[in-house]
mmCIF file of C-alpha atoms in Angstrom:
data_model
loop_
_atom_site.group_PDB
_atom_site.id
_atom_site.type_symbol
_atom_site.label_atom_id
_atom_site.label_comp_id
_atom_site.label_asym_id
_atom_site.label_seq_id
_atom_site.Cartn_x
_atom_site.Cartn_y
_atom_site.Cartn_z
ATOM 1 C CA UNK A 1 1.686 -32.223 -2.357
ATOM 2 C CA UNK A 2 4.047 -29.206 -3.360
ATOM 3 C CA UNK A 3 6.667 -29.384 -0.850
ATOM 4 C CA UNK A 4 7.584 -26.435 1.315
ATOM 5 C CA UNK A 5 8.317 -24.350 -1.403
ATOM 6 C CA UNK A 6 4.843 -23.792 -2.085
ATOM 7 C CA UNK A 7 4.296 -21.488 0.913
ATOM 8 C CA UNK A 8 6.072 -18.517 -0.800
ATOM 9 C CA UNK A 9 4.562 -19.014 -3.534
ATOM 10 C CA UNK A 10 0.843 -18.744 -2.656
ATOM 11 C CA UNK A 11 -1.173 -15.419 -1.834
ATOM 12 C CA UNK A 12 -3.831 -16.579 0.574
ATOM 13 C CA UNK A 13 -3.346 -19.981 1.383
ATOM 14 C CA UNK A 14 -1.049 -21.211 4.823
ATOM 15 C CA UNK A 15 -1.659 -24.397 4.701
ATOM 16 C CA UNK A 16 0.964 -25.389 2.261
ATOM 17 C CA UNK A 17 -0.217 -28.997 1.526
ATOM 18 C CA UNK A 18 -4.088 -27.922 0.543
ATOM 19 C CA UNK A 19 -2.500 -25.977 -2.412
ATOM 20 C CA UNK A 20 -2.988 -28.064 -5.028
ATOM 21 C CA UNK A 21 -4.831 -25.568 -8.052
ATOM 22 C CA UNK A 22 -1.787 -24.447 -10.150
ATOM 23 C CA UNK A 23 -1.584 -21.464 -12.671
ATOM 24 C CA UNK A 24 -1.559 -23.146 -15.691
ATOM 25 C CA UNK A 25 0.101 -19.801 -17.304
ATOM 26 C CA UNK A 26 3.112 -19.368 -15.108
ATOM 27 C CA UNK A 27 3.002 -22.707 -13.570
ATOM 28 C CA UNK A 28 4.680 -21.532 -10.502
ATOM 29 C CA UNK A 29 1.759 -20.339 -8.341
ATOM 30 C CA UNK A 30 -0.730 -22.263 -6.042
ATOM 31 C CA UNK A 31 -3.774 -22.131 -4.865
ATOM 32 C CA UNK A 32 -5.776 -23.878 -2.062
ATOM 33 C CA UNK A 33 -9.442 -22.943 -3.705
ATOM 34 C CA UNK A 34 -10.064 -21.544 -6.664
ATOM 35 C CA UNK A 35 -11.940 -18.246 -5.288
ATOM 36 C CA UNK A 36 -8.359 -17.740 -3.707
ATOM 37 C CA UNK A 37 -6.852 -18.161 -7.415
ATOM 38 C CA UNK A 38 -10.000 -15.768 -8.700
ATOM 39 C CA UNK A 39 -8.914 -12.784 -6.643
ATOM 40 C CA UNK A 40 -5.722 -13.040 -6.995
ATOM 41 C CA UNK A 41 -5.735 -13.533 -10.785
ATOM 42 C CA UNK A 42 -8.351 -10.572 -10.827
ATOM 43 C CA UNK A 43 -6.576 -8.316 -8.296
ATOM 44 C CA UNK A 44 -2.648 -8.794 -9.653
ATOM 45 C CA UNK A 45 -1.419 -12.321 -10.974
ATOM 46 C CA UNK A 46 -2.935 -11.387 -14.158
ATOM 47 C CA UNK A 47 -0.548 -8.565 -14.747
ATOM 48 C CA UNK A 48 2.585 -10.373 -13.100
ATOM 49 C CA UNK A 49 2.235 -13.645 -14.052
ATOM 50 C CA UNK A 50 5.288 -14.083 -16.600
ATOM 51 C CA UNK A 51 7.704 -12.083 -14.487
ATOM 52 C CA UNK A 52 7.237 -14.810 -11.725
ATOM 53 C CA UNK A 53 8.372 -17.758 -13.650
ATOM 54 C CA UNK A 54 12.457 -16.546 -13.523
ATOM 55 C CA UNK A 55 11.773 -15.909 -9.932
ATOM 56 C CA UNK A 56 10.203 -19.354 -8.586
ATOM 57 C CA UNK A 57 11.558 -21.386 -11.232
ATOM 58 C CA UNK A 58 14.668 -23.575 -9.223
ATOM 59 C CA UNK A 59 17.749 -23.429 -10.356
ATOM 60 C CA UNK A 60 19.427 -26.934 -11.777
ATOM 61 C CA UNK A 61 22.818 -25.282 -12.154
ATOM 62 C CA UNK A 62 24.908 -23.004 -10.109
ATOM 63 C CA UNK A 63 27.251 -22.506 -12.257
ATOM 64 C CA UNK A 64 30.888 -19.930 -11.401
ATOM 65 C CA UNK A 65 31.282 -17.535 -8.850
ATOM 66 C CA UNK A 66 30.833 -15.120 -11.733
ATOM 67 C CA UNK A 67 27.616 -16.559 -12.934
ATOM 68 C CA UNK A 68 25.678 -16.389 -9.652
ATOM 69 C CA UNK A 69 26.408 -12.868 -8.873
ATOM 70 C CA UNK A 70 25.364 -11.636 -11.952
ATOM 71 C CA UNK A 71 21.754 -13.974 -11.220
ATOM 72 C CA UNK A 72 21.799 -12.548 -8.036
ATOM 73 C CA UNK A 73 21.517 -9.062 -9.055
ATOM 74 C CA UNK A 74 19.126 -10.217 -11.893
ATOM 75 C CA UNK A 75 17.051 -11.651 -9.336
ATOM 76 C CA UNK A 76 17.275 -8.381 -7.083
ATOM 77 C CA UNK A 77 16.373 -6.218 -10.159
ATOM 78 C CA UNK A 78 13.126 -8.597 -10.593
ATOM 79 C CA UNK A 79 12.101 -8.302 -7.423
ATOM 80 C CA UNK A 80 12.614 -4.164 -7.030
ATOM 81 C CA UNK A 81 10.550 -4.006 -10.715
ATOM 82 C CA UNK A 82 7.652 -6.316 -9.274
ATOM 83 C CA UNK A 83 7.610 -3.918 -5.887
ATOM 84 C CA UNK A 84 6.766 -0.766 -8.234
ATOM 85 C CA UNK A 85 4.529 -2.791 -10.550
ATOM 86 C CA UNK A 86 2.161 -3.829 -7.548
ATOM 87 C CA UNK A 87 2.059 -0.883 -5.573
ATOM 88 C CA UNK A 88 1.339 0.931 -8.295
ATOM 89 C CA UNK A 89 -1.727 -1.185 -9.073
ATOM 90 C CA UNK A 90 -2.883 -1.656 -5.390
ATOM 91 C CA UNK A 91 -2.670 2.044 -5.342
ATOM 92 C CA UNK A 92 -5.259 2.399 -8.781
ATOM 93 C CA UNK A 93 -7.125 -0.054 -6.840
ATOM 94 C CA UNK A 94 -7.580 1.562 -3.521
ATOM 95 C CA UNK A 95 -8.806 4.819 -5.780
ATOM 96 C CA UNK A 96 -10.972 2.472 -8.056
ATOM 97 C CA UNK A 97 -12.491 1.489 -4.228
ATOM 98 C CA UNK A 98 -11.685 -2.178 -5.171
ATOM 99 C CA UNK A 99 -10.577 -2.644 -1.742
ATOM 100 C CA UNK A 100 -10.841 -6.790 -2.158
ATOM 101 C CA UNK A 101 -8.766 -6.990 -4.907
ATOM 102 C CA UNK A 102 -6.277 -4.119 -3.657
ATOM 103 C CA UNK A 103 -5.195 -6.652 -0.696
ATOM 104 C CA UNK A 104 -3.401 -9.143 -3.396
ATOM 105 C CA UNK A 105 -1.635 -6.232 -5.022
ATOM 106 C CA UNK A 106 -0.320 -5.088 -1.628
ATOM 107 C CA UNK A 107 0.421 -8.692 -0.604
ATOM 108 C CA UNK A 108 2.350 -9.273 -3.467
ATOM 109 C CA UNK A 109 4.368 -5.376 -2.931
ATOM 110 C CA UNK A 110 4.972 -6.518 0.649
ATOM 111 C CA UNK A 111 6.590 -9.983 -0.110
ATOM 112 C CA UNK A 112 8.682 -8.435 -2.815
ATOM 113 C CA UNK A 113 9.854 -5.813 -0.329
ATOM 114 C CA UNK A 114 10.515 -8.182 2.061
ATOM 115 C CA UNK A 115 12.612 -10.066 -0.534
ATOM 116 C CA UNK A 116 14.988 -6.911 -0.948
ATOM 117 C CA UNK A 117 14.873 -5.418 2.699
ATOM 118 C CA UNK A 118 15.182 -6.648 6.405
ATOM 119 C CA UNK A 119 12.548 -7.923 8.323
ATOM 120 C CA UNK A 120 11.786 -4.480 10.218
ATOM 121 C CA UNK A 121 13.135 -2.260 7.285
ATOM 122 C CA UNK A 122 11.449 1.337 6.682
ATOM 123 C CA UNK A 123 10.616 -0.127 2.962
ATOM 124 C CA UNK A 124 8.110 -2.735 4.340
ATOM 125 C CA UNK A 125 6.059 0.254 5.159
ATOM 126 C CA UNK A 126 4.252 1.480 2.595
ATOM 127 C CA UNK A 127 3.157 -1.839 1.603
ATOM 128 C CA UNK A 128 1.663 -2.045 4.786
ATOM 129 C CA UNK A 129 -0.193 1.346 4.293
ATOM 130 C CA UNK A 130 -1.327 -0.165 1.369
ATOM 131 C CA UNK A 131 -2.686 -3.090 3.366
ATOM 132 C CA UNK A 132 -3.962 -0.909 5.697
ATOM 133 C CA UNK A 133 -6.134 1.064 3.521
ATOM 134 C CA UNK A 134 -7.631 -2.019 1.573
ATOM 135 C CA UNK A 135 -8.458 -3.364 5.520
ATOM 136 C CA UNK A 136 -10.349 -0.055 6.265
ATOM 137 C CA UNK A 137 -12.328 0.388 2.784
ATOM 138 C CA UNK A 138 -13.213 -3.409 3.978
ATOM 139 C CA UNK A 139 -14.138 -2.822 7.406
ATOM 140 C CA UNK A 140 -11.451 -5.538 8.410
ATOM 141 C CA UNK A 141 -10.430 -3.266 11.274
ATOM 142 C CA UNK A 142 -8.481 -5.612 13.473
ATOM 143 C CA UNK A 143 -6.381 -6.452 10.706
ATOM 144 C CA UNK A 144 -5.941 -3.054 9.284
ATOM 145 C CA UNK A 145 -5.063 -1.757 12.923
ATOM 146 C CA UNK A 146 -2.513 -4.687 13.063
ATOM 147 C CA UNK A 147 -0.950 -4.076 9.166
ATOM 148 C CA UNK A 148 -0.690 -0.056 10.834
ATOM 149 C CA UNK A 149 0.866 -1.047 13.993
ATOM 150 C CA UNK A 150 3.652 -2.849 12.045
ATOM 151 C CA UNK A 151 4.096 0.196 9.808
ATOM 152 C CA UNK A 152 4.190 2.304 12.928
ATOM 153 C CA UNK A 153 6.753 -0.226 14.831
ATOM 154 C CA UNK A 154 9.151 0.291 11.240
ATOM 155 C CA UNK A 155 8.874 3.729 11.384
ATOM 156 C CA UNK A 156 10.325 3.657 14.971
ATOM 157 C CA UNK A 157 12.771 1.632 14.448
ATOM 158 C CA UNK A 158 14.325 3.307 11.432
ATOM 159 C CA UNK A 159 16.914 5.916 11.847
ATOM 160 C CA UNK A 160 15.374 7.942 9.437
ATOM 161 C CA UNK A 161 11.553 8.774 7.969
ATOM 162 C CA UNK A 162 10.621 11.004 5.043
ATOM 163 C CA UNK A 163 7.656 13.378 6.394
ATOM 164 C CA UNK A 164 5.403 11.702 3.826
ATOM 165 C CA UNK A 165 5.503 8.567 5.436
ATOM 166 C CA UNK A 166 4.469 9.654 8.498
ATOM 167 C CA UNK A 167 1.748 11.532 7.280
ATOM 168 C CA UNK A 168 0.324 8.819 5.491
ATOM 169 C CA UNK A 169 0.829 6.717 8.954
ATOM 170 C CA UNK A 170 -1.451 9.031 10.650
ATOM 171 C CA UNK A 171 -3.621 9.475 7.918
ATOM 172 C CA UNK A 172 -4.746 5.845 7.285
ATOM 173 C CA UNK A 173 -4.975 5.695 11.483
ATOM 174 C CA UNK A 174 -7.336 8.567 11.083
ATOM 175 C CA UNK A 175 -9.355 6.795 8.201
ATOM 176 C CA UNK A 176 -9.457 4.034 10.800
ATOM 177 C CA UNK A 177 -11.011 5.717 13.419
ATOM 178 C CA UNK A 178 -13.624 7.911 11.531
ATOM 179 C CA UNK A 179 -14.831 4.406 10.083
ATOM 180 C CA UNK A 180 -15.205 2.939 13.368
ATOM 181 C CA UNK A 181 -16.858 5.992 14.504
ATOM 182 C CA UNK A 182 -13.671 7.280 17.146
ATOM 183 C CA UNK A 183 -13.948 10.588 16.200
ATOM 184 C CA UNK A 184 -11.440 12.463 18.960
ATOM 185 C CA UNK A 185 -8.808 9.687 17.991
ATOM 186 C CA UNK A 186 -9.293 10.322 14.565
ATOM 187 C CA UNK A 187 -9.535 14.430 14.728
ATOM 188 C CA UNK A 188 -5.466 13.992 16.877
ATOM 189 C CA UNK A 189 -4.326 12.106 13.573
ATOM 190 C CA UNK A 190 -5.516 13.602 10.931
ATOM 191 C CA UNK A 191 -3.756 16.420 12.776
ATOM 192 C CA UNK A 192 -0.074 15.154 13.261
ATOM 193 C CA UNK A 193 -1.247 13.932 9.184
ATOM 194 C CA UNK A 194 -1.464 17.928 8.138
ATOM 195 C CA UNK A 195 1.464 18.675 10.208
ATOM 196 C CA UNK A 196 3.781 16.212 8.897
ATOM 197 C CA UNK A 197 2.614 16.465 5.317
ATOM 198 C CA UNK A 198 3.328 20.563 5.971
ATOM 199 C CA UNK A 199 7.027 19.601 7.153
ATOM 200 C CA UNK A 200 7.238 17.921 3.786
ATOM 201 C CA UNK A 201 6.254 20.207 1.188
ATOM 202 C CA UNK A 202 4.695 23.536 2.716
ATOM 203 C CA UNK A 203 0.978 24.185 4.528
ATOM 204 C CA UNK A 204 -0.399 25.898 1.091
ATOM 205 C CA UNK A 205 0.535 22.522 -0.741
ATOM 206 C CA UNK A 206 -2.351 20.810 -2.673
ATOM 207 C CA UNK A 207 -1.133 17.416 -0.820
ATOM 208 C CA UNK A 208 -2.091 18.923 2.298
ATOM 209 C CA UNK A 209 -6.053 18.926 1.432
ATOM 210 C CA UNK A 210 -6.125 15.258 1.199
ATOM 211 C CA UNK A 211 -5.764 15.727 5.395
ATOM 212 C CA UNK A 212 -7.570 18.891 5.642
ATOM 213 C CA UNK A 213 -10.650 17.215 3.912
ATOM 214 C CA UNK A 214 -10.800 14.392 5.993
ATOM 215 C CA UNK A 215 -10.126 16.480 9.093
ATOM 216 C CA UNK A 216 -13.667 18.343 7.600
ATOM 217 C CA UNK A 217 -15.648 14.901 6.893
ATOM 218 C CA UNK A 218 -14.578 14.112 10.883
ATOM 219 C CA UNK A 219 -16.267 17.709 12.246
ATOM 220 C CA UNK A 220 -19.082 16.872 9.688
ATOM 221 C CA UNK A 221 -20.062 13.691 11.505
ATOM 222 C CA UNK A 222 -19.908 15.115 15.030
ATOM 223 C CA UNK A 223 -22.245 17.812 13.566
ATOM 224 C CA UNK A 224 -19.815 20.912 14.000
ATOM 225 C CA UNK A 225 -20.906 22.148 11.125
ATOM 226 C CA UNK A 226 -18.971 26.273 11.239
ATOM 227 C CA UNK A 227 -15.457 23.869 11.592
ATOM 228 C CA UNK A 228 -16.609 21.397 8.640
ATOM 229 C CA UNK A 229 -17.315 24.386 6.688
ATOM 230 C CA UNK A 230 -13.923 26.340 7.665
ATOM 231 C CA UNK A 231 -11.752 23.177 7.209
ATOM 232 C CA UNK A 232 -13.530 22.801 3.427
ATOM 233 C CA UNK A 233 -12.965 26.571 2.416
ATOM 234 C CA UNK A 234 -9.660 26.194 3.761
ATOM 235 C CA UNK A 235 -9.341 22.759 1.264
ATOM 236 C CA UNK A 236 -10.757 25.261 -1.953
ATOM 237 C CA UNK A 237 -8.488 28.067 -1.122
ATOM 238 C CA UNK A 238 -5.605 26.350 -1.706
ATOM 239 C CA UNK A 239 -7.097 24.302 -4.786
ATOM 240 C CA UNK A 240 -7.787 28.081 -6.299
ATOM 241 C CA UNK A 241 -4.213 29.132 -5.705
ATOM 242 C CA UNK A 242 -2.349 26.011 -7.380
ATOM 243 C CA UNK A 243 -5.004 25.889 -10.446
ATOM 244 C CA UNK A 244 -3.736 29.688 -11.012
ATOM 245 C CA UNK A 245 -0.058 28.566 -11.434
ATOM 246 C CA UNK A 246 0.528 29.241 -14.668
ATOM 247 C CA UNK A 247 2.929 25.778 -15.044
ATOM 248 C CA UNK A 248 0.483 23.650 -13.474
ATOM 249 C CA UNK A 249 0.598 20.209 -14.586
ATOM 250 C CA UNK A 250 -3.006 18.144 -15.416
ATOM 251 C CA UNK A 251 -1.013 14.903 -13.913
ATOM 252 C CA UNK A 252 -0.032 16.804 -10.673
ATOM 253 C CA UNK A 253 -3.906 17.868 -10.304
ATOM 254 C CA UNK A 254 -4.763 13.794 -10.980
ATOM 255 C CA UNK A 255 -2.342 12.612 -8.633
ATOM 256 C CA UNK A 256 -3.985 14.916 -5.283
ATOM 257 C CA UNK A 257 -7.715 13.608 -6.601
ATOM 258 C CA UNK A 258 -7.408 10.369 -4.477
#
């Protein structure tokens, strides 16, 4: 009904010619049901929808050489402001534990990215963290081991990858496998998580307990209680140390919470 066009421009729904509910805000976005358009609206549109409309709205006129460079960068300047905008709120979702309405956000940060970057590029990734996650908190684990293997595959074949990356890599594997009950597989990445997140700031860092505590919730369910225990006193020494920095800031303590 829409044309091909429509397939970029619709969240959930592949099959193009079944998307026939239109935002009637933005007027550029499709849906096949409206329980797709729900989530979505709930989840991200909502916050996004009038920064879409110079971004899916065709152009009639090309206009100089001039003209469409300067729309080009424009358009790349959209794009890069709508990547931060829905990470950032498929990130408050993941913490909220609104894993359902997370996976739009992180659709939506992926497609952007993928607007800006290369196919394989190392900036797809932490959209697909993001994916990840949601997949997990959902119990979705095929797909959230297949959104992790194609973070994993970027990762390899970049030339270069910040520590924190990696960390998170292994981390979300190791979510992965304590919620489907692999514990060993889980205990070897939350490992290489600590160690990489370690590389990246130092091992007394308050971003390091994120691993260390999920390294403790692992011993706790294969009942080894003294290493639980060790791993969580281990988690409240360091908390102690940072909270008796004298400039420690209230949003740095917020942003290790998650």
């Amino acid at each position: 009904m829409f044309g091909l066009a429509n397939l970029a421009r619709n969240v959930f729904c592949p099959f193009i010619y079944y998307s026939y509910i239109q935002c009637k805000n933005c007027r550029v976005t499709y849906y096949c049901d409206e329980d797709h358009q729900n989530i979505d609206a709930r989840g991200i549109h909502d916050k996004i929808c009038q920064l879409l409309i110079p971004l899916r709205t065709p152009i009639t006129v090309l206009g100089s050489e001039e003209e469409r460079e300067h729309r080009e960068k424009q358009t790349r300047s959209r794009q890069l402001h709508l990547v931060q905008i829905t990470k950032l709120e498929a990130h408050k979702l993941l913490f909220e534990g609104q894993y359902d309405l997370a996976i739009p956000a992180a659709l939506q940060a992926l497609r952007f990215s993928m607007s800006v970057s290369s196919p394989n590029s190392i900036n797809l990734v932490p959209s697909y963290l993001l994916l990840g996650e949601a997949s997990i908190g959902l119990k979705q684990y095929k797909q959230a081991e297949d959104y992790l293997s194609l973070a994993k595959w970027a990762i390899l074949k970049a030339d270069e990858c910040e520590n924190t990356i990696r960390s998170q890599l292994h981390r979300n594997f190791g979510l992965l496998y304590t919620s489907q009950g692999q514990y060993e597989k889980a205990l070897d990445q939350l490992a290489l998580d600590i160690y990489y997140i370690s590389l990246a700031k130092t091992p007394e860092d308050i971003a390091v307990t994120g691993g260390y505590f999920q390294l403790g919730t692992v011993f706790h369910h294969q009942d080894r209680i003294d290493h639980a225990a060790a791993v969580f006193d281990k988690v409240v020494s360091i908390w102690k140390q940072v909270l008796k920095t004298p400039d420690m800031k209230l949003g740095i303590v917020y942003k290790y919470c998650d």
